[in-house]
Amino acid sequence: MSILKVNNLSVSFKQYTSGLRQTTHQVISNLNIELVSGEILAVVGASGSGKSLLAHAILGILPLNAETSGQITYDGEVLTSKRQEQLRGKEIALVPQSVSYLNPLMRVGSQVRSSVRKRNAKQAQEEVFQRYHLKKEVGNMYPFQLSGGMARRVLVSTAMVSGASVIIADEPTPGLDKVVIEEALNNFREFADQGCAVMLISHDIESALKIADKVAVFYEGTVLEVAPVEDFEGKGDRLRHPYTQALWRALPQNDFTWIEGSI
Ligand SMILES: Nc1ncnc2c1ncn2[C@@H]1O[C@H](COP(=O)(O)OP(=O)(O)OP(=O)(O)O)[C@@H](O)[C@H]1O
Ligand code: NI
């Protein structure tokens, strides 16, 4: 069942160039995508193609100078900014790309506990910390006292304890140990298996393919293709778009073959 739908989304930024002249920089154009309960949708594409902005549009946390058009619906209901605020961190959780999303003035244990809804907050936080190999003392620390990897594990923990129906994970794993990456990805899979819809934005296509159901390929603010994971095999002949084939063939196990001018 489709739980979250993005219809015809466009996002642009007004920029002031010399003097008071204004230009519009369109970063997402007429984008359509849907998240299905029980499924992981991996989102891949070059840096700057608009993946994080899509995540922020869904959460309702785009910067103030962004202009949007189109519609996002959650559970059949249009997401107004008020509704987004109500659902954020509860029904729809974000694992942000940057660790700067942690509140610098709040101990990380409290941050994680504040996103627990349906169970004992302290217990849930302690369990999730154990799962991600964060020592008990870490709960009493402030974000500046954490290493980058620890901060990332705290961010993943926050989404994991939220009990959300939709998890948007924006590059959740860079800088983490292999074991922790695997643990986090398996957790996303578990979430989906329990009926949650997961959007996993990642540069690590190889890992994403291991757990995803479908892959959406981004290019300059649009979705070129949404392909089932099964189509990423062999020479990628079942992939429809040349750019998707190029991404696939560029992976190490496929000889790093890059097709020139494939767009
Ligand atoms: N606040 C902003 N003002 C103006 N332009 C912006 C702003 N935020 C993002 N952009 C532009 O929007 C485009 C898409 O950015 P976005 O962060 O969504 O890319 P991304 O696909 O997530 O990249 P990455 O893989 O590097 O995280 C970029 O060209 C970026 O320069
Ligand atoms: Ni990004």
CSV table of C-alpha atoms and ligand atoms in Angstrom, one decimal:
chain,number,residue,atom,x,y,z
A,1,MET,CA,0.0,0.0,0.0
A,2,SER,CA,1.3,3.4,-1.0
A,3,ILE,CA,1.6,5.5,2.2
A,4,LEU,CA,3.4,8.6,0.9
A,5,LYS,CA,3.1,10.1,-2.5
A,6,VAL,CA,5.0,13.0,-4.0
A,7,ASN,CA,3.1,14.4,-7.0
A,8,ASN,CA,4.7,16.8,-9.4
A,9,LEU,CA,7.0,18.4,-6.9
A,10,SER,CA,9.2,21.3,-8.0
A,11,VAL,CA,11.5,23.2,-5.7
A,12,SER,CA,13.4,26.3,-6.7
A,13,PHE,CA,15.5,29.0,-4.9
A,14,LYS,CA,15.4,32.7,-5.6
A,15,GLN,CA,18.9,34.0,-5.7
A,16,TYR,CA,20.1,37.6,-5.8
A,17,THR,CA,22.9,38.2,-8.1
A,18,SER,CA,24.4,41.6,-8.8
A,19,GLY,CA,22.4,44.4,-7.2
A,20,LEU,CA,18.8,43.5,-6.8
A,21,ARG,CA,18.6,41.2,-9.8
A,22,GLN,CA,16.9,37.9,-9.0
A,23,THR,CA,17.4,34.6,-10.7
A,24,THR,CA,15.5,31.4,-10.0
A,25,HIS,CA,17.5,28.2,-9.6
A,26,GLN,CA,15.2,25.2,-10.1
A,27,VAL,CA,16.6,22.2,-8.2
A,28,ILE,CA,13.7,19.7,-8.3
A,29,SER,CA,11.4,19.5,-11.4
A,30,ASN,CA,8.1,17.8,-11.6
A,31,LEU,CA,9.2,14.9,-9.5
A,32,ASN,CA,6.9,12.0,-8.7
A,33,ILE,CA,7.7,9.2,-6.3
A,34,GLU,CA,5.9,7.0,-3.9
A,35,LEU,CA,6.7,5.1,-0.8
A,36,VAL,CA,5.0,1.8,-0.1
A,37,SER,CA,4.5,0.3,3.4
A,38,GLY,CA,6.7,-2.7,3.8
A,39,GLU,CA,9.2,-1.6,1.2
A,40,ILE,CA,12.6,0.1,1.1
A,41,LEU,CA,13.1,2.5,-1.8
A,42,ALA,CA,16.7,3.3,-2.3
A,43,VAL,CA,17.4,6.8,-3.8
A,44,VAL,CA,20.7,7.1,-5.7
A,45,GLY,CA,22.1,9.8,-7.9
A,46,ALA,CA,25.0,12.3,-8.2
A,47,SER,CA,25.8,14.8,-5.6
A,48,GLY,CA,23.6,17.9,-6.0
A,49,SER,CA,20.8,16.1,-7.8
A,50,GLY,CA,18.3,17.0,-5.2
A,51,LYS,CA,18.0,14.0,-3.0
A,52,SER,CA,18.3,15.8,0.3
A,53,LEU,CA,15.9,18.5,-0.8
A,54,LEU,CA,13.3,15.9,-1.6
A,55,ALA,CA,13.8,14.5,2.0
A,56,HIS,CA,13.5,18.0,3.4
A,57,ALA,CA,10.4,18.7,1.3
A,58,ILE,CA,8.7,15.6,2.7
A,59,LEU,CA,9.6,16.6,6.2
A,60,GLY,CA,8.6,20.2,5.7
A,61,ILE,CA,12.0,21.6,6.6
A,62,LEU,CA,13.1,23.3,3.4
A,63,PRO,CA,14.9,26.6,3.9
A,64,LEU,CA,12.7,29.7,3.9
A,65,ASN,CA,14.0,30.9,0.5
A,66,ALA,CA,12.8,27.7,-1.2
A,67,GLU,CA,9.7,27.9,-3.3
A,68,THR,CA,7.7,24.7,-3.9
A,69,SER,CA,4.8,23.5,-6.0
A,70,GLY,CA,3.1,20.2,-6.3
A,71,GLN,CA,1.7,18.0,-3.7
A,72,ILE,CA,2.7,15.5,-1.1
A,73,THR,CA,0.2,13.2,0.5
A,74,TYR,CA,0.5,11.0,3.5
A,75,ASP,CA,-2.0,8.2,4.1
A,76,GLY,CA,-4.3,9.8,1.5
A,77,GLU,CA,-4.2,13.2,3.1
A,78,VAL,CA,-2.5,16.3,1.7
A,79,LEU,CA,0.6,17.3,3.8
A,80,THR,CA,0.2,20.9,4.7
A,81,SER,CA,3.0,22.5,6.7
A,82,LYS,CA,0.9,22.2,9.8
A,83,ARG,CA,0.4,18.5,9.3
A,84,GLN,CA,4.1,18.0,8.5
A,85,GLU,CA,5.0,19.6,11.8
A,86,GLN,CA,2.6,17.3,13.7
A,87,LEU,CA,3.9,14.2,12.0
A,88,ARG,CA,7.6,15.1,12.0
A,89,GLY,CA,9.7,12.8,14.2
A,90,LYS,CA,6.5,10.9,15.0
A,91,GLU,CA,4.9,9.3,12.0
A,92,ILE,CA,7.6,10.5,9.6
A,93,ALA,CA,11.1,10.3,10.9
A,94,LEU,CA,14.3,11.6,9.4
A,95,VAL,CA,17.9,10.3,9.7
A,96,PRO,CA,19.5,13.5,8.5
A,97,GLN,CA,22.6,13.7,6.4
A,98,SER,CA,24.4,16.1,8.7
A,99,VAL,CA,25.1,15.5,12.4
A,100,SER,CA,24.5,19.2,12.9
A,101,TYR,CA,20.8,18.3,13.2
A,102,LEU,CA,21.4,17.2,16.8
A,103,ASN,CA,20.4,19.8,19.4
A,104,PRO,CA,23.7,21.1,20.7
A,105,LEU,CA,22.2,22.1,24.1
A,106,MET,CA,20.5,18.8,24.9
A,107,ARG,CA,22.1,15.6,26.2
A,108,VAL,CA,21.9,13.0,23.5
A,109,GLY,CA,20.2,10.5,25.7
A,110,SER,CA,17.3,12.9,26.3
A,111,GLN,CA,17.1,13.6,22.5
A,112,VAL,CA,16.7,10.0,21.8
A,113,ARG,CA,14.2,9.5,24.6
A,114,SER,CA,12.1,12.4,23.5
A,115,SER,CA,11.3,10.7,20.2
A,116,VAL,CA,10.0,7.5,21.9
A,117,ARG,CA,6.2,7.4,21.9
A,118,LYS,CA,4.7,4.0,22.3
A,119,ARG,CA,7.0,2.5,25.0
A,120,ASN,CA,9.1,3.2,28.0
A,121,ALA,CA,11.5,5.9,26.8
A,122,LYS,CA,14.4,5.1,29.1
A,123,GLN,CA,14.3,1.5,28.3
A,124,ALA,CA,14.0,2.0,24.6
A,125,GLN,CA,16.9,4.4,24.6
A,126,GLU,CA,19.2,2.1,26.5
A,127,GLU,CA,18.3,-0.8,24.3
A,128,VAL,CA,19.0,1.1,21.1
A,129,PHE,CA,22.3,2.4,22.4
A,130,GLN,CA,23.3,-1.1,23.2
A,131,ARG,CA,22.4,-2.2,19.7
A,132,TYR,CA,24.5,0.5,18.2
A,133,HIS,CA,27.5,-0.1,20.5
A,134,LEU,CA,27.1,3.2,22.4
A,135,LYS,CA,28.1,3.0,26.0
A,136,LYS,CA,25.7,4.0,28.7
A,137,GLU,CA,27.6,7.1,29.6
A,138,VAL,CA,27.1,8.5,26.1
A,139,GLY,CA,23.5,9.2,27.0
A,140,ASN,CA,24.7,12.0,29.4
A,141,MET,CA,26.9,13.6,26.8
A,142,TYR,CA,26.3,16.6,24.6
A,143,PRO,CA,26.7,16.4,20.8
A,144,PHE,CA,30.0,18.2,20.8
A,145,GLN,CA,31.5,15.5,23.0
A,146,LEU,CA,30.8,12.8,20.4
A,147,SER,CA,32.9,11.6,17.5
A,148,GLY,CA,31.3,11.8,14.1
A,149,GLY,CA,30.6,8.1,14.0
A,150,MET,CA,29.0,8.2,17.5
A,151,ALA,CA,26.8,11.2,16.5
A,152,ARG,CA,25.6,9.3,13.4
A,153,ARG,CA,24.7,6.3,15.5
A,154,VAL,CA,22.7,8.6,17.8
A,155,LEU,CA,20.8,10.0,14.8
A,156,VAL,CA,20.0,6.5,13.5
A,157,SER,CA,18.9,5.5,17.1
A,158,THR,CA,16.6,8.5,17.2
A,159,ALA,CA,14.7,7.4,14.1
A,160,MET,CA,14.7,3.7,15.2
A,161,VAL,CA,13.0,4.3,18.5
A,162,SER,CA,10.4,6.7,17.1
A,163,GLY,CA,8.0,4.0,15.9
A,164,ALA,CA,7.4,6.0,12.7
A,165,SER,CA,5.5,4.6,9.8
A,166,VAL,CA,7.8,6.3,7.3
A,167,ILE,CA,11.6,6.6,7.8
A,168,ILE,CA,13.6,8.9,5.5
A,169,ALA,CA,17.3,8.1,5.9
A,170,ASP,CA,19.6,10.6,4.2
A,171,GLU,CA,23.0,9.0,3.8
A,172,PRO,CA,22.7,7.4,7.3
A,173,THR,CA,26.0,5.3,7.2
A,174,PRO,CA,29.1,7.2,6.0
A,175,GLY,CA,32.0,7.0,8.4
A,176,LEU,CA,30.6,4.1,10.3
A,177,ASP,CA,32.3,0.7,10.8
A,178,LYS,CA,31.3,-2.0,8.5
A,179,VAL,CA,29.6,-3.9,11.4
A,180,VAL,CA,27.5,-0.9,12.4
A,181,ILE,CA,26.6,-0.2,8.7
A,182,GLU,CA,25.3,-3.7,8.4
A,183,GLU,CA,23.4,-3.5,11.7
A,184,ALA,CA,21.8,-0.2,10.6
A,185,LEU,CA,20.8,-1.5,7.2
A,186,ASN,CA,19.4,-4.7,8.6
A,187,ASN,CA,17.4,-2.6,11.0
A,188,PHE,CA,15.9,-0.6,8.1
A,189,ARG,CA,15.0,-3.9,6.5
A,190,GLU,CA,13.4,-5.1,9.8
A,191,PHE,CA,11.4,-1.9,9.9
A,192,ALA,CA,10.1,-2.4,6.4
A,193,ASP,CA,9.3,-6.0,7.2
A,194,GLN,CA,7.2,-4.8,10.1
A,195,GLY,CA,5.2,-2.6,7.7
A,196,CYS,CA,7.1,0.6,7.7
A,197,ALA,CA,8.0,2.5,4.5
A,198,VAL,CA,11.7,3.4,4.2
A,199,MET,CA,13.4,5.8,1.8
A,200,LEU,CA,17.1,5.2,1.9
A,201,ILE,CA,19.2,7.9,0.2
A,202,SER,CA,22.7,6.5,-0.4
A,203,HIS,CA,25.9,6.8,-2.4
A,204,ASP,CA,26.6,3.2,-1.5
A,205,ILE,CA,24.6,1.5,-4.2
A,206,GLU,CA,26.1,-1.8,-3.4
A,207,SER,CA,24.9,-1.9,0.2
A,208,ALA,CA,21.5,-0.3,-0.7
A,209,LEU,CA,20.9,-3.0,-3.3
A,210,LYS,CA,21.3,-5.7,-0.6
A,211,ILE,CA,18.3,-4.5,1.4
A,212,ALA,CA,16.1,-2.4,-1.0
A,213,ASP,CA,13.1,-3.4,-2.9
A,214,LYS,CA,13.2,-0.7,-5.5
A,215,VAL,CA,15.8,1.9,-6.6
A,216,ALA,CA,14.9,5.4,-7.7
A,217,VAL,CA,17.6,7.0,-9.9
A,218,PHE,CA,17.9,10.8,-9.6
A,219,TYR,CA,19.4,13.1,-12.1
A,220,GLU,CA,19.3,16.9,-11.9
A,221,GLY,CA,16.1,17.0,-9.8
A,222,THR,CA,14.0,14.4,-11.5
A,223,VAL,CA,13.6,10.7,-11.2
A,224,LEU,CA,14.9,9.0,-14.4
A,225,GLU,CA,13.8,5.5,-13.4
A,226,VAL,CA,12.4,3.5,-10.6
A,227,ALA,CA,13.7,0.0,-11.1
A,228,PRO,CA,13.1,-3.2,-9.0
A,229,VAL,CA,16.3,-4.4,-7.3
A,230,GLU,CA,16.2,-7.6,-9.4
A,231,ASP,CA,16.9,-5.6,-12.5
A,232,PHE,CA,20.3,-4.7,-11.2
A,233,GLU,CA,22.1,-7.8,-12.4
A,234,GLY,CA,24.4,-9.0,-15.1
A,235,LYS,CA,25.1,-6.2,-17.5
A,236,GLY,CA,22.1,-4.3,-16.4
A,237,ASP,CA,20.2,-5.0,-19.6
A,238,ARG,CA,16.9,-4.9,-17.9
A,239,LEU,CA,17.5,-1.3,-16.7
A,240,ARG,CA,15.7,1.1,-19.0
A,241,HIS,CA,17.7,4.2,-18.7
A,242,PRO,CA,21.3,4.5,-20.0
A,243,TYR,CA,22.3,6.6,-16.9
A,244,THR,CA,21.0,3.8,-14.6
A,245,GLN,CA,23.0,1.2,-16.6
A,246,ALA,CA,26.0,3.4,-16.4
A,247,LEU,CA,25.7,3.7,-12.6
A,248,TRP,CA,25.4,-0.1,-12.3
A,249,ARG,CA,28.3,-0.8,-14.6
A,250,ALA,CA,30.5,1.6,-12.8
A,251,LEU,CA,30.4,-0.5,-9.6
A,252,PRO,CA,33.7,-2.2,-8.7
A,253,GLN,CA,32.3,-5.7,-9.3
A,254,ASN,CA,31.2,-4.7,-12.7
A,255,ASP,CA,34.6,-3.5,-13.8
A,256,PHE,CA,34.1,0.2,-13.2
A,257,THR,CA,33.0,0.6,-16.8
A,258,TRP,CA,31.7,4.1,-17.3
A,259,ILE,CA,29.8,5.0,-20.4
A,260,GLU,CA,30.7,8.4,-21.8
A,261,GLY,CA,27.9,10.8,-22.5
A,262,SER,CA,25.3,8.4,-21.3
A,263,ILE,CA,22.6,11.0,-20.6
B,1,LIG,N1,19.5,26.7,0.6
B,1,LIG,C1,19.8,26.5,-0.7
B,1,LIG,N2,19.9,27.6,-1.5
B,1,LIG,C2,20.2,27.5,-2.8
B,1,LIG,N3,20.4,26.3,-3.4
B,1,LIG,C3,20.4,25.2,-2.6
B,1,LIG,C4,20.1,25.2,-1.2
B,1,LIG,N4,20.1,24.0,-0.7
B,1,LIG,C5,20.5,23.2,-1.8
B,1,LIG,N5,20.6,23.9,-2.9
B,1,LIG,C6,21.0,23.4,-4.3
B,1,LIG,O1,20.1,22.3,-4.6
B,1,LIG,C7,20.7,21.3,-5.3
B,1,LIG,C8,20.4,20.0,-4.7
B,1,LIG,O2,20.9,19.9,-3.4
B,1,LIG,P1,20.8,18.5,-2.5
B,1,LIG,O3,21.4,18.8,-1.2
B,1,LIG,O4,19.4,18.1,-2.4
B,1,LIG,O5,21.6,17.5,-3.3
B,1,LIG,P2,21.9,16.0,-2.9
B,1,LIG,O6,21.4,15.1,-4.1
B,1,LIG,O7,21.4,15.6,-1.6
B,1,LIG,O8,23.5,15.9,-2.9
B,1,LIG,P3,24.5,15.1,-2.0
B,1,LIG,O9,24.5,13.7,-2.6
B,1,LIG,O10,25.8,15.7,-2.1
B,1,LIG,O11,24.0,15.1,-0.6
B,1,LIG,C9,22.2,21.6,-5.3
B,1,LIG,O12,22.6,22.1,-6.5
B,1,LIG,C10,22.3,22.7,-4.2
B,1,LIG,O13,23.3,23.6,-4.6
B,2,NI,NI,22.2,15.1,0.2
